[in-house]
Each structure stands twice: as structure tokens, then as C-alpha cells.
Amino acid sequence: MMIDPHIHMTSRTTDDYEAMQAAGIRAVVEPAFWAGQSRNHVGSFEDYFLMLLGWEKFRASQFGIRHFCTLGINPKEANRADLVDGVFALLRRYLSKAGVVAVGEIGYDEMTSAEEKIFGDQLLLAREFGLPALVHLPHRDKVRGTVRTIALVREVGIPDEQVLIDHNTEETLPLVLETGCWAGHSIYPNTKMDEKRMVDLVKRHGAERIMINSAADWGISDPLKVPKTAAAMRDAGIAPQQIHAIVWENPIAFFAQSGRIDAAMLEQPLQIDQREAWEGNSVLRGQAARIET
Amino acid sequence: MSNKPDISSLLEPLLHRLAPACLSENFVIEEFGRRFSSLGWSLRSVNLALSSDEHAALIAAGILNPEALDVSGIARIHLLIQALQLLPTGEHAAFIDACFRSGDNLEREALLRALMLLPLPERFISTTLDACRVAVQTTFEAIACENAYPATYFGTDAFCAMVLKALHLGVSVRRICGLAARCDSNLKRMAAAFGSELTAAGKTTTPDISYILDLEETTT
């Protein structure tokens, strides 16, 4: 059994859900993120949050996958002074919802002062709501971004163990492991991190506080990167207990700090009944309904 | 404002030769959005064949990469200049921002390449900073490459962030106007850090990293 703790399923197809479930993925965490282009209205964020909590959760369930989400103002749009106050007010409304297991993804992109302000405010919001925080490391100037992220976590005073720092590389992982924060790795077809490099990192650093995810989205990405990387680890001789920790125990332990997810819940197989509908909509398009109870 | 080249005296004869129908004597601002968008469709079959004199004149006027524009791009720049002449000065920044936000890629790219031709371009800084955040490479190139705006108006951090994004996208930094004059120790550190990240990941570094590291460091 596996969890993909960072994947943007609103951008993916039902074929992906079927393949993920067949490959052993039982739950996903979908962070609120950038839409590929800037949004121009606070209301666009609200509808997006509602979709993550509603239709997407239902859609996942129709394929036997439990769906959770994290909500936040992503680093890029933290620079939109005309939007941030309104979205921040929305977060105060929506962070209490049952499907929300963290504040995220938040962090730095260009490391502007606006990004730092919103990042810090959202870490405080996580602390206020008793939620962990999913932090995105910048794609550019990553080491400096990691150092500044850790410094801000300390400054805000959110406990290290409630922070998952994502998109790590060979250079940033040691910095994160020196803290008590958790370390995520996005396995991508070309950029970020790949299976072989991840295997090398686990051999060097072990499995403690380590997670992997596909970060699959609307770009060229692969929603099966968690099971594929687990297979690469097995092939490389990494102990099954370590792999189990990375793809199952660690993400559960981290997000369980929200009080809205636990191992017992996830170990229960989700019943599939594709005759069900959400606001009158079914995932079926004329097919026979899959029913597994 | 007064030292701006008279771009209209260059664009109007050019458009008159290429696409006279897009020159309207009775242009009113209320028509702007429809005309700005429809130019791409209405001029789709007109080929931009610039004479060498026209090419040189466009560069001299501040359109540093005429090859990146088609006739609709030239016409859109002309239309933007006309629109700002009709609007109160206090509305210019909001107008340009709204035009960018509602624009498709080609509309945005024409707007970004027009900025240095518009009065008081520094008023459009927030729009240009957001333009650097887009994921569409040609739109990013319209602000980052062959465009004097960033070197003229961006602060140090924003300029460095733009150059670093170009490195990550594989867009040649040699296309960035004023790079040598704006290359400070922070930019060199960022370029070196990117090289180190690539090496740690087992990837090859790019010649553009060396190009930046070899530039003479400026102090800001």
C-alpha cells in the first residue's frame, strides 16, 4: 500500500486514478497550487478550494482512492497584492474542513518580500489551526531557498516536525535532515528528482522523515512515480521496511498531525460504487459501473 | 516623454503598406479590446516582409527584435500607443495591466515588446514582474529578451530572478539586454549555485552559466 503525498489530481484523468489504484496507491494528498497561469479573482480560489474538497474527493473515491488536500496561497500568487488578503480570508474559512490535512503548498518562488510575508503568515495560520505545513522549495536558487525556509520556520516558531519541506535535491536534503522537518522528493520524468537519484539518496541518508511523491500535474509528469520509485528501491536492495516507511508510514505520520487522517482509516479498503453521483454527476460515460464492496 | 522616438510616424506608413485596413481614423477607446484581439485573426494572411530600412528603424525605435512580431504584433503596438493617447494618464497603468491579464499569448507579447515605446514605462513595473512569472516561454522571452525594460526598470532582485529563470528554461542569457551592466555578485552566486545543483544531480552545466561567471562584476 502506498500514498502519493503530493499530486495535483484535478489535472489528471480517470485513467490515472485506475492505474494508480492498480499500482497500490490507496490515498493521495492534493496541495492547492498554481493553475499554470495566474488567477485574477479571489473567487477563482474559492471555487478551486471547493472543487478540491468536493468533486475531486468524490472522483478519487470512485476508483478506490482516498483524497485529502492542503490549502494555501501558492508562492507565485503570493506576489499578487490584489488577491492575497481575500484568499487569506478564505483560508480562515476552509482550513477547518475535514478533508484538509495541512496548509500548503506554501513557500518561496523568487524569494520576494511579498512571498516571505505570506509564507510566514501561513505558517502562523497552520500553527493557529493545529495543522502541519507543506512547504514548496523554490525551483531556482534552491539551496538559499532552503536555508531561508528553515530560518523562517524557526522564526515563526512552528515545530519542525509539523513542517514537510518538499522538492528536495542532493544539495538540500542534508540541510533539511539537520532539522526536525520532514523531507519530500518529487520524482519527475526529467527535472526535480528521478528514481535512480532517489535510490542513491535513500542509500546515503536512510528513510527517516523521508517521503516521495509524483507532484504530477498538468505538465509532463507521471502519477505512477511513487510505485515506480518503490520498485527501483526494491531492485536496488533497499530493505522493505525502509520502503514501507517512505511510501506509507512517513506520510501518514506527518499528515496525521492534522487529526484528520490515520493509519487505521487508510488501511480500510475504500468501497467502490460507481453508481454513485456527486451533485448529480457520475464518473461514468456509458460504462458498466464498477462495484467493489 | 519628449525624448521618445516618434514611433507612430514609423508604424503608420509600415502598416499602411502591409495592412491598411487596420488603420482606423475614427478609433475610439471603447473599441480597443475588440480591435486588439481581432487583429490576430484579421491579419493572419499578411506576411511581414520588412525592408532593411524598416527593420533598422524598428530597432532604432526600441522594437529590438522585429523578427518576434508578425503584422498583428506591429499593429497591436500601434493600437496601444493610440489607446494611451486617448486615455487619461492616471488610467494608463491599470489599462496596461488589464490588457495583459485578459490577453492571449500573442497579445501579451506585443504589449511587452511595446512597453519601452510607451510614455513613462516605469508605471508598468508590476505588470512586467508578473509577466516574468508566466510559464509560456515565448511570453517570458518577450519581456526578458531583446527588451530594454528589465535592465532599465527592474530592481536587482527581480533582474537576477529573471536571468536565473532564463538559465533554467534554457533561454540564452545573451539575449538579455543590459546583462553585462547588471551582473552583480548575487547573480554570479545564483549562476554558480545552479551549476553546482546540476553537477550534484549528475547533469551537465550550460555554457550560459560560464558566460555569467566570466562577466565583470558590477556593484549596485
Short mmCIF file of C-alpha atoms in Angstrom, two decimals:
data_model
loop_
_atom_site.label_atom_id
_atom_site.label_comp_id
_atom_site.label_asym_id
_atom_site.label_seq_id
_atom_site.Cartn_x
_atom_site.Cartn_y
_atom_site.Cartn_z
CA MET A 1 0.00 0.00 0.00
CA MET A 2 1.24 3.46 -0.88
CA ILE A 3 0.33 7.12 -0.59
CA ASP A 4 1.19 9.83 -3.06
CA PRO A 5 1.54 12.77 -0.66
CA HIS A 6 1.76 15.45 -3.36
CA ILE A 7 -0.18 15.12 -6.60
CA HIS A 8 -2.50 17.50 -8.47
CA MET A 9 -5.30 15.17 -9.48
CA THR A 10 -7.63 17.89 -10.76
CA SER A 11 -5.23 17.99 -13.72
CA ARG A 12 -5.31 14.22 -14.30
CA THR A 13 -7.64 11.73 -15.90
CA THR A 14 -9.73 8.84 -14.60
CA ASP A 15 -7.29 6.51 -16.38
CA ASP A 16 -4.63 7.83 -14.00
CA TYR A 17 -6.80 7.04 -10.98
CA GLU A 18 -7.37 3.49 -12.26
CA ALA A 19 -3.65 2.93 -12.90
CA MET A 20 -2.69 4.38 -9.52
CA GLN A 21 -5.13 2.16 -7.67
CA ALA A 22 -3.94 -0.89 -9.61
CA ALA A 23 -0.34 0.00 -8.69
CA GLY A 24 -1.17 0.06 -4.97
CA ILE A 25 -1.87 3.72 -4.24
CA ARG A 26 -4.60 3.94 -1.62
CA ALA A 27 -4.58 7.66 -0.82
CA VAL A 28 -3.44 10.95 -2.29
CA VAL A 29 -2.82 14.40 -0.86
CA GLU A 30 -3.52 17.19 -3.33
CA PRO A 31 -1.97 20.54 -2.47
CA ALA A 32 -3.64 23.70 -3.74
CA PHE A 33 -1.28 25.15 -6.30
CA TRP A 34 -0.74 27.46 -9.23
CA ALA A 35 -3.13 26.94 -12.13
CA GLY A 36 -0.45 27.21 -14.81
CA GLN A 37 -1.44 30.81 -15.27
CA SER A 38 -2.31 33.50 -12.78
CA ARG A 39 -5.83 33.75 -11.43
CA ASN A 40 -7.36 37.20 -11.39
CA HIS A 41 -10.10 36.87 -8.80
CA VAL A 42 -10.36 35.72 -5.20
CA GLY A 43 -13.47 33.81 -6.23
CA SER A 44 -11.37 31.63 -8.52
CA PHE A 45 -9.51 30.38 -5.44
CA GLU A 46 -12.73 29.71 -3.58
CA ASP A 47 -14.15 27.61 -6.40
CA TYR A 48 -10.82 25.77 -6.66
CA PHE A 49 -10.84 25.01 -2.92
CA LEU A 50 -14.43 23.79 -3.17
CA MET A 51 -13.53 21.55 -6.09
CA LEU A 52 -10.64 20.01 -4.15
CA LEU A 53 -12.93 19.34 -1.21
CA GLY A 54 -15.89 18.19 -3.27
CA TRP A 55 -15.83 16.82 -6.78
CA GLU A 56 -12.20 15.70 -6.75
CA LYS A 57 -12.59 13.84 -3.46
CA PHE A 58 -15.64 12.08 -4.91
CA ARG A 59 -13.89 11.33 -8.20
CA ALA A 60 -10.96 9.69 -6.37
CA SER A 61 -13.33 7.62 -4.24
CA GLN A 62 -14.92 6.20 -7.39
CA PHE A 63 -11.59 4.50 -8.10
CA GLY A 64 -10.87 3.31 -4.57
CA ILE A 65 -8.51 6.12 -3.61
CA ARG A 66 -8.94 8.36 -0.58
CA HIS A 67 -8.37 12.02 -1.40
CA PHE A 68 -7.14 14.67 1.01
CA CYS A 69 -5.97 18.17 0.25
CA THR A 70 -3.88 21.02 1.59
CA LEU A 71 -4.98 24.61 1.12
CA GLY A 72 -2.86 27.72 0.84
CA ILE A 73 -1.67 30.60 -1.29
CA ASN A 74 1.00 29.25 -3.60
CA PRO A 75 4.34 31.08 -3.74
CA LYS A 76 3.87 32.57 -7.21
CA GLU A 77 0.48 34.10 -6.46
CA ALA A 78 1.71 35.35 -3.09
CA ASN A 79 3.06 38.21 -5.20
CA ARG A 80 -0.46 39.27 -6.17
CA ALA A 81 -1.10 42.06 -3.69
CA ASP A 82 -4.63 42.46 -5.07
CA LEU A 83 -5.56 38.86 -4.18
CA VAL A 84 -3.71 37.75 -1.07
CA ASP A 85 -5.89 39.37 1.59
CA GLY A 86 -9.03 37.88 0.09
CA VAL A 87 -7.52 34.41 -0.27
CA PHE A 88 -6.17 34.59 3.25
CA ALA A 89 -9.70 35.26 4.49
CA LEU A 90 -10.89 32.21 2.54
CA LEU A 91 -8.26 30.06 4.21
CA ARG A 92 -9.64 31.01 7.62
CA ARG A 93 -12.98 29.64 6.42
CA TYR A 94 -11.81 26.49 4.65
CA LEU A 95 -8.90 25.19 6.74
CA SER A 96 -11.36 23.72 9.23
CA LYS A 97 -12.85 21.35 6.65
CA ALA A 98 -12.46 17.63 7.28
CA GLY A 99 -10.58 16.90 4.05
CA VAL A 100 -7.83 19.44 4.73
CA VAL A 101 -4.72 17.83 6.23
CA ALA A 102 -2.23 20.71 6.03
CA VAL A 103 -1.63 24.29 4.97
CA GLY A 104 0.11 24.22 1.60
CA GLU A 105 1.74 24.35 -0.69
CA ILE A 106 3.39 27.48 0.58
CA GLY A 107 6.93 28.82 0.47
CA TYR A 108 9.24 30.77 -1.77
CA ASP A 109 9.38 31.12 -5.54
CA GLU A 110 11.54 34.15 -6.31
CA MET A 111 12.07 34.87 -2.61
CA THR A 112 10.46 38.31 -2.79
CA SER A 113 9.48 40.20 0.34
CA ALA A 114 5.80 39.63 -0.56
CA GLU A 115 6.37 35.87 -0.72
CA GLU A 116 8.15 35.92 2.63
CA LYS A 117 5.30 37.83 4.28
CA ILE A 118 2.61 35.45 3.03
CA PHE A 119 4.74 32.38 3.71
CA GLY A 120 5.29 33.46 7.33
CA ASP A 121 1.64 34.40 7.78
CA GLN A 122 0.56 30.98 6.52
CA LEU A 123 2.98 29.18 8.84
CA LEU A 124 1.34 31.13 11.66
CA LEU A 125 -2.06 30.14 10.30
CA ALA A 126 -1.02 26.48 10.34
CA ARG A 127 0.03 26.82 13.95
CA GLU A 128 -3.25 28.56 14.82
CA PHE A 129 -5.33 25.82 13.17
CA GLY A 130 -3.20 22.98 14.55
CA LEU A 131 -2.29 21.85 11.06
CA PRO A 132 1.06 20.81 9.63
CA ALA A 133 2.53 22.80 6.75
CA LEU A 134 3.56 21.56 3.30
CA VAL A 135 6.38 23.79 2.06
CA HIS A 136 7.46 24.08 -1.57
CA LEU A 137 11.16 24.74 -2.13
CA PRO A 138 11.87 27.18 -4.95
CA HIS A 139 12.95 25.67 -8.25
CA ARG A 140 15.65 28.29 -8.63
CA ASP A 141 18.34 29.25 -6.11
CA LYS A 142 17.20 26.20 -4.18
CA VAL A 143 19.90 25.95 -1.52
CA ARG A 144 19.43 29.56 -0.49
CA GLY A 145 15.68 28.99 -0.54
CA THR A 146 16.11 26.01 1.78
CA VAL A 147 18.23 27.99 4.22
CA ARG A 148 15.71 30.84 4.25
CA THR A 149 12.81 28.40 4.62
CA ILE A 150 14.36 26.77 7.67
CA ALA A 151 15.17 30.18 9.16
CA LEU A 152 11.56 31.33 8.70
CA VAL A 153 10.18 28.12 10.23
CA ARG A 154 12.34 28.81 13.29
CA GLU A 155 11.39 32.48 13.38
CA VAL A 156 7.66 31.72 13.27
CA GLY A 157 8.04 29.03 15.90
CA ILE A 158 6.09 26.24 14.25
CA PRO A 159 7.62 22.94 15.46
CA ASP A 160 9.96 21.34 12.92
CA GLU A 161 8.05 18.06 12.98
CA GLN A 162 4.95 19.86 11.68
CA VAL A 163 6.74 21.01 8.53
CA LEU A 164 7.25 18.97 5.35
CA ILE A 165 9.81 20.60 3.06
CA ASP A 166 9.24 19.33 -0.46
CA HIS A 167 11.09 19.14 -3.80
CA ASN A 168 14.46 18.29 -2.23
CA THR A 169 17.63 17.53 -4.13
CA GLU A 170 21.07 16.15 -3.29
CA GLU A 171 22.12 19.58 -2.03
CA THR A 172 19.07 20.46 0.06
CA LEU A 173 18.27 17.13 1.73
CA PRO A 174 21.19 17.23 4.20
CA LEU A 175 20.13 20.75 5.24
CA VAL A 176 16.56 19.58 5.92
CA LEU A 177 17.63 16.43 7.74
CA GLU A 178 19.73 18.53 10.10
CA THR A 179 16.42 19.94 11.33
CA GLY A 180 13.41 18.01 12.61
CA CYS A 181 11.42 18.78 9.44
CA TRP A 182 10.24 16.07 7.06
CA ALA A 183 11.77 15.88 3.58
CA GLY A 184 9.73 15.34 0.42
CA HIS A 185 11.08 14.48 -3.02
CA SER A 186 9.18 14.97 -6.28
CA ILE A 187 10.09 12.28 -8.78
CA TYR A 188 9.79 13.68 -12.28
CA PRO A 189 10.47 12.30 -15.76
CA ASN A 190 13.20 14.88 -16.43
CA THR A 191 13.58 17.58 -13.81
CA LYS A 192 13.50 17.74 -9.99
CA MET A 193 14.49 14.17 -8.98
CA ASP A 194 14.49 10.77 -10.67
CA GLU A 195 14.25 7.17 -9.43
CA LYS A 196 17.95 6.39 -9.57
CA ARG A 197 18.98 9.57 -7.78
CA MET A 198 16.31 8.89 -5.15
CA VAL A 199 17.64 5.39 -4.59
CA ASP A 200 21.10 6.87 -4.04
CA LEU A 201 19.71 9.40 -1.55
CA VAL A 202 17.96 6.68 0.48
CA LYS A 203 21.12 4.59 0.50
CA ARG A 204 23.06 7.59 1.78
CA HIS A 205 20.53 9.06 4.21
CA GLY A 206 18.13 6.24 5.16
CA ALA A 207 14.33 6.50 5.39
CA GLU A 208 13.74 8.56 8.49
CA ARG A 209 11.46 11.56 7.76
CA ILE A 210 11.83 10.89 4.01
CA MET A 211 8.88 10.86 1.57
CA ILE A 212 8.49 10.64 -2.18
CA ASN A 213 5.74 11.96 -4.43
CA SER A 214 4.96 12.35 -8.10
CA ALA A 215 3.89 16.02 -7.96
CA ALA A 216 2.07 15.07 -11.16
CA ASP A 217 0.13 17.97 -12.61
CA TRP A 218 -0.92 19.41 -15.98
CA GLY A 219 2.65 19.26 -17.27
CA ILE A 220 4.65 16.26 -18.43
CA SER A 221 4.70 14.18 -15.28
CA ASP A 222 3.90 10.65 -14.15
CA PRO A 223 1.30 9.79 -11.49
CA LEU A 224 2.92 6.36 -11.05
CA LYS A 225 6.28 7.70 -9.89
CA VAL A 226 5.70 6.61 -6.28
CA PRO A 227 5.21 2.91 -7.15
CA LYS A 228 7.92 3.11 -9.82
CA THR A 229 10.41 4.57 -7.35
CA ALA A 230 9.43 1.98 -4.74
CA ALA A 231 10.17 -0.70 -7.34
CA ALA A 232 13.53 0.91 -8.11
CA MET A 233 14.34 0.86 -4.39
CA ARG A 234 13.41 -2.82 -4.16
CA ASP A 235 15.57 -3.60 -7.19
CA ALA A 236 18.45 -1.75 -5.57
CA GLY A 237 18.21 -3.86 -2.44
CA ILE A 238 16.76 -1.28 -0.08
CA ALA A 239 15.05 -3.00 2.84
CA PRO A 240 11.27 -3.47 2.52
CA GLN A 241 10.76 -1.80 5.92
CA GLN A 242 12.54 1.32 4.70
CA ILE A 243 10.47 1.43 1.52
CA HIS A 244 7.28 0.93 3.53
CA ALA A 245 8.28 3.82 5.78
CA ILE A 246 8.89 6.11 2.81
CA VAL A 247 5.71 5.37 0.85
CA TRP A 248 3.28 4.70 3.68
CA GLU A 249 4.26 5.23 7.32
CA ASN A 250 6.01 8.57 6.97
CA PRO A 251 3.29 10.40 5.03
CA ILE A 252 0.66 9.05 7.40
CA ALA A 253 2.67 10.09 10.46
CA PHE A 254 3.16 13.57 9.05
CA PHE A 255 -0.41 14.28 7.94
CA ALA A 256 -1.89 12.53 10.99
CA GLN A 257 -0.75 15.59 12.93
CA SER A 258 -3.84 17.25 11.44
CA GLY A 259 -6.04 14.85 13.40
CA ARG A 260 -7.96 14.16 10.17
CA ILE A 261 -6.13 11.11 8.83
CA ASP A 262 -4.75 7.96 10.45
CA ALA A 263 -3.38 4.56 9.55
CA ALA A 264 -6.48 2.63 10.65
CA MET A 265 -8.67 4.71 8.32
CA LEU A 266 -6.32 4.24 5.39
CA GLU A 267 -5.85 0.51 5.92
CA GLN A 268 -9.60 0.02 5.46
CA PRO A 269 -10.22 -0.61 1.75
CA LEU A 270 -12.43 2.04 0.25
CA GLN A 271 -15.63 0.62 -1.18
CA ILE A 272 -16.14 1.45 -4.82
CA ASP A 273 -19.62 2.03 -6.17
CA GLN A 274 -19.58 3.91 -9.44
CA ARG A 275 -23.37 4.09 -9.44
CA GLU A 276 -22.95 6.99 -7.01
CA ALA A 277 -23.16 10.59 -8.12
CA TRP A 278 -21.88 13.94 -6.85
CA GLU A 279 -24.34 16.79 -7.30
CA GLY A 280 -25.96 14.60 -9.92
CA ASN A 281 -22.70 13.88 -11.79
CA SER A 282 -21.23 10.41 -12.23
CA VAL A 283 -17.76 9.46 -13.47
CA LEU A 284 -19.40 7.01 -15.84
CA ARG A 285 -19.84 7.75 -19.53
CA GLY A 286 -21.95 4.81 -20.50
CA GLN A 287 -19.69 2.14 -18.98
CA ALA A 288 -20.82 -0.59 -16.62
CA ALA A 289 -20.43 0.63 -13.06
CA ARG A 290 -17.54 -0.86 -11.09
CA ILE A 291 -18.80 -2.05 -7.73
CA GLU A 292 -16.44 -3.45 -5.06
CA THR A 293 -17.93 -3.58 -1.61
CA MET B 1 8.39 61.64 -22.59
CA SER B 2 9.62 64.16 -25.11
CA ASN B 3 12.79 62.23 -25.98
CA LYS B 4 10.78 59.21 -27.18
CA PRO B 5 11.14 58.48 -30.89
CA ASP B 6 8.03 59.24 -32.87
CA ILE B 7 7.08 55.64 -33.27
CA SER B 8 3.74 56.43 -34.89
CA SER B 9 5.49 58.09 -37.82
CA LEU B 10 7.31 54.83 -38.35
CA LEU B 11 4.48 52.38 -37.72
CA GLU B 12 1.74 54.13 -39.66
CA PRO B 13 3.45 54.04 -43.08
CA LEU B 14 4.53 50.47 -42.37
CA LEU B 15 1.01 49.39 -41.53
CA HIS B 16 -0.35 51.41 -44.42
CA ARG B 17 1.82 49.34 -46.75
CA LEU B 18 1.16 45.98 -45.07
CA ALA B 19 -2.37 46.19 -43.74
CA PRO B 20 -4.14 49.50 -44.35
CA ALA B 21 -7.43 48.12 -43.07
CA CYS B 22 -6.13 48.05 -39.51
CA LEU B 23 -5.56 51.82 -39.50
CA SER B 24 -8.73 53.48 -38.35
CA GLU B 25 -9.09 57.22 -38.42
CA ASN B 26 -12.03 57.04 -36.06
CA PHE B 27 -10.56 54.83 -33.38
CA VAL B 28 -12.34 55.21 -30.05
CA ILE B 29 -11.13 53.67 -26.82
CA GLU B 30 -14.31 51.63 -26.36
CA GLU B 31 -13.30 49.64 -29.44
CA PHE B 32 -9.86 48.80 -28.08
CA GLY B 33 -10.46 45.31 -26.68
CA ARG B 34 -12.28 44.00 -29.73
CA ARG B 35 -9.78 45.51 -32.17
CA PHE B 36 -6.72 44.44 -30.14
CA SER B 37 -7.90 40.83 -30.08
CA SER B 38 -9.28 40.59 -33.60
CA LEU B 39 -6.07 41.82 -35.24
CA GLY B 40 -4.52 38.37 -34.95
CA TRP B 41 -7.32 36.82 -36.97
CA SER B 42 -7.89 39.62 -39.45
CA LEU B 43 -4.18 39.89 -40.34
CA ARG B 44 -3.45 36.17 -40.33
CA SER B 45 -2.62 36.02 -44.04
CA VAL B 46 -0.49 39.17 -44.22
CA ASN B 47 3.22 38.41 -44.32
CA LEU B 48 5.56 40.78 -42.59
CA ALA B 49 8.27 41.46 -45.14
CA LEU B 50 10.28 44.34 -43.76
CA SER B 51 12.74 46.25 -45.87
CA SER B 52 16.18 46.54 -44.31
CA ASP B 53 15.49 50.22 -43.65
CA GLU B 54 12.23 49.42 -41.86
CA HIS B 55 13.93 46.69 -39.89
CA ALA B 56 16.68 49.04 -38.81
CA ALA B 57 14.19 51.79 -38.00
CA LEU B 58 12.13 49.49 -35.75
CA ILE B 59 15.24 48.51 -33.84
CA ALA B 60 16.27 52.13 -33.52
CA ALA B 61 12.80 52.97 -32.21
CA GLY B 62 13.06 50.35 -29.47
CA ILE B 63 11.50 47.22 -31.01
CA LEU B 64 14.73 45.29 -30.64
CA ASN B 65 13.57 42.01 -32.12
CA PRO B 66 11.18 42.72 -35.02
CA GLU B 67 11.51 39.08 -36.06
CA ALA B 68 9.49 38.11 -32.99
CA LEU B 69 6.49 40.09 -34.20
CA ASP B 70 4.10 39.47 -37.05
CA VAL B 71 1.96 42.17 -38.64
CA SER B 72 -0.64 41.81 -35.90
CA GLY B 73 2.08 42.43 -33.32
CA ILE B 74 3.14 45.64 -35.07
CA ALA B 75 -0.50 46.69 -35.39
CA ARG B 76 -1.14 45.96 -31.73
CA ILE B 77 1.79 48.12 -30.67
CA HIS B 78 0.38 50.89 -32.82
CA LEU B 79 -3.04 50.41 -31.26
CA LEU B 80 -1.62 50.51 -27.72
CA ILE B 81 0.14 53.78 -28.45
CA GLN B 82 -3.12 55.20 -29.81
CA ALA B 83 -5.07 53.97 -26.80
CA LEU B 84 -2.78 55.62 -24.28
CA GLN B 85 -3.06 58.86 -26.20
CA LEU B 86 -6.83 58.71 -25.72
CA LEU B 87 -6.82 57.70 -22.06
CA PRO B 88 -6.19 59.97 -19.07
CA THR B 89 -2.63 59.47 -17.82
CA GLY B 90 -3.85 58.26 -14.45
CA GLU B 91 -5.58 55.28 -16.09
CA HIS B 92 -2.59 54.06 -18.10
CA ALA B 93 -1.14 51.58 -15.60
CA ALA B 94 -4.47 49.90 -14.85
CA PHE B 95 -5.26 49.79 -18.56
CA ILE B 96 -1.97 48.09 -19.44
CA ASP B 97 -2.38 45.63 -16.56
CA ALA B 98 -5.92 44.72 -17.60
CA CYS B 99 -4.77 44.37 -21.20
CA PHE B 100 -2.04 41.95 -20.10
CA ARG B 101 -4.30 39.90 -17.86
CA SER B 102 -7.02 39.45 -20.47
CA GLY B 103 -4.60 38.94 -23.34
CA ASP B 104 -3.75 35.73 -25.14
CA ASN B 105 -0.07 34.92 -25.62
CA LEU B 106 0.46 36.97 -28.79
CA GLU B 107 -1.44 39.95 -27.36
CA ARG B 108 0.69 39.81 -24.23
CA GLU B 109 3.90 39.52 -26.21
CA ALA B 110 3.09 42.56 -28.37
CA LEU B 111 2.25 44.52 -25.22
CA LEU B 112 5.51 43.56 -23.51
CA ARG B 113 7.55 44.48 -26.57
CA ALA B 114 5.72 47.81 -26.76
CA LEU B 115 6.39 48.94 -23.21
CA MET B 116 9.56 50.91 -23.86
CA LEU B 117 7.73 52.85 -26.56
CA LEU B 118 5.00 54.00 -24.19
CA PRO B 119 5.13 57.12 -22.02
CA LEU B 120 6.58 56.68 -18.52
CA PRO B 121 7.15 52.91 -18.77
CA GLU B 122 8.18 52.65 -15.13
CA ARG B 123 4.46 52.79 -14.26
CA PHE B 124 4.01 49.28 -15.68
CA ILE B 125 6.50 47.57 -13.39
CA SER B 126 4.03 45.30 -11.53
CA THR B 127 2.66 44.00 -14.85
CA THR B 128 6.16 43.23 -16.10
CA LEU B 129 7.16 41.46 -12.89
CA ASP B 130 4.10 39.22 -13.26
CA ALA B 131 4.98 38.68 -16.91
CA CYS B 132 8.26 37.15 -15.75
CA ARG B 133 6.25 34.57 -13.78
CA VAL B 134 4.33 33.16 -16.73
CA ALA B 135 5.03 29.61 -17.82
CA VAL B 136 4.75 30.35 -21.55
CA GLN B 137 8.30 30.62 -22.83
CA THR B 138 7.59 32.98 -25.73
CA THR B 139 5.80 35.36 -23.37
CA PHE B 140 8.68 35.20 -20.89
CA GLU B 141 11.07 35.90 -23.76
CA ALA B 142 9.02 38.93 -24.80
CA ILE B 143 9.93 40.66 -21.54
CA ALA B 144 13.30 39.03 -20.85
CA CYS B 145 14.90 39.00 -24.29
CA GLU B 146 15.71 41.82 -26.69
CA ASN B 147 13.77 44.14 -24.41
CA ALA B 148 15.40 47.05 -22.62
CA TYR B 149 12.68 47.25 -19.98
CA PRO B 150 14.14 44.88 -17.32
CA ALA B 151 17.63 46.36 -17.35
CA THR B 152 16.17 49.84 -17.20
CA TYR B 153 13.48 49.42 -14.56
CA PHE B 154 13.84 46.13 -12.64
CA GLY B 155 15.38 46.18 -9.20
CA THR B 156 18.36 43.96 -8.52
CA ASP B 157 16.42 41.02 -7.10
CA ALA B 158 13.85 40.96 -9.90
CA PHE B 159 16.53 41.25 -12.57
CA CYS B 160 18.53 38.39 -11.05
CA ALA B 161 15.38 36.24 -10.74
CA MET B 162 14.62 36.83 -14.41
CA VAL B 163 18.13 35.88 -15.53
CA LEU B 164 18.04 32.76 -13.35
CA LYS B 165 14.70 31.77 -14.85
CA ALA B 166 16.20 32.17 -18.33
CA LEU B 167 19.05 29.85 -17.31
CA HIS B 168 16.56 27.25 -16.04
CA LEU B 169 14.44 27.47 -19.19
CA GLY B 170 17.44 27.21 -21.47
CA VAL B 171 16.77 30.67 -22.91
CA SER B 172 20.11 32.18 -23.90
CA VAL B 173 21.06 34.86 -21.40
CA ARG B 174 23.00 36.59 -24.18
CA ARG B 175 19.59 37.78 -25.45
CA ILE B 176 19.02 39.76 -22.23
CA CYS B 177 19.63 43.46 -22.79
CA GLY B 178 21.98 45.07 -20.32
CA LEU B 179 23.06 41.84 -18.65
CA ALA B 180 26.72 42.77 -18.52
CA ALA B 181 25.91 46.10 -16.88
CA ARG B 182 23.62 44.48 -14.28
CA CYS B 183 25.72 41.42 -13.43
CA ASP B 184 26.44 41.71 -9.72
CA SER B 185 27.84 39.33 -7.12
CA ASN B 186 24.39 37.98 -6.28
CA LEU B 187 23.70 36.99 -9.88
CA LYS B 188 27.07 35.30 -10.09
CA ARG B 189 26.37 33.43 -6.88
CA MET B 190 22.99 32.28 -8.25
CA ALA B 191 24.55 31.11 -11.51
CA ALA B 192 27.28 29.23 -9.65
CA ALA B 193 24.66 27.63 -7.36
CA PHE B 194 22.67 26.46 -10.39
CA GLY B 195 25.82 24.94 -11.84
CA SER B 196 26.50 23.18 -8.54
CA GLU B 197 22.91 21.84 -8.43
CA LEU B 198 23.23 20.45 -11.96
CA THR B 199 26.55 18.81 -11.14
CA ALA B 200 25.17 17.27 -7.93
CA ALA B 201 22.29 15.82 -9.97
CA GLY B 202 24.73 14.27 -12.45
CA LYS B 203 23.75 16.67 -15.23
CA THR B 204 25.91 18.80 -17.47
CA THR B 205 26.08 22.53 -16.89
CA THR B 206 25.28 25.05 -19.58
CA PRO B 207 27.69 27.44 -21.32
CA ASP B 208 25.46 30.32 -20.22
CA ILE B 209 26.49 29.70 -16.59
CA SER B 210 30.13 30.16 -17.55
CA TYR B 211 29.18 33.22 -19.59
CA ILE B 212 27.70 34.87 -16.49
CA LEU B 213 30.57 33.82 -14.26
CA ASP B 214 33.01 35.34 -16.75
CA LEU B 215 31.25 38.72 -16.85
CA GLU B 216 32.84 41.55 -14.96
CA GLU B 217 31.05 42.07 -11.66
CA THR B 218 29.23 45.35 -11.19
CA THR B 219 28.48 46.93 -7.85
CA THR B 220 24.97 48.14 -7.11
#
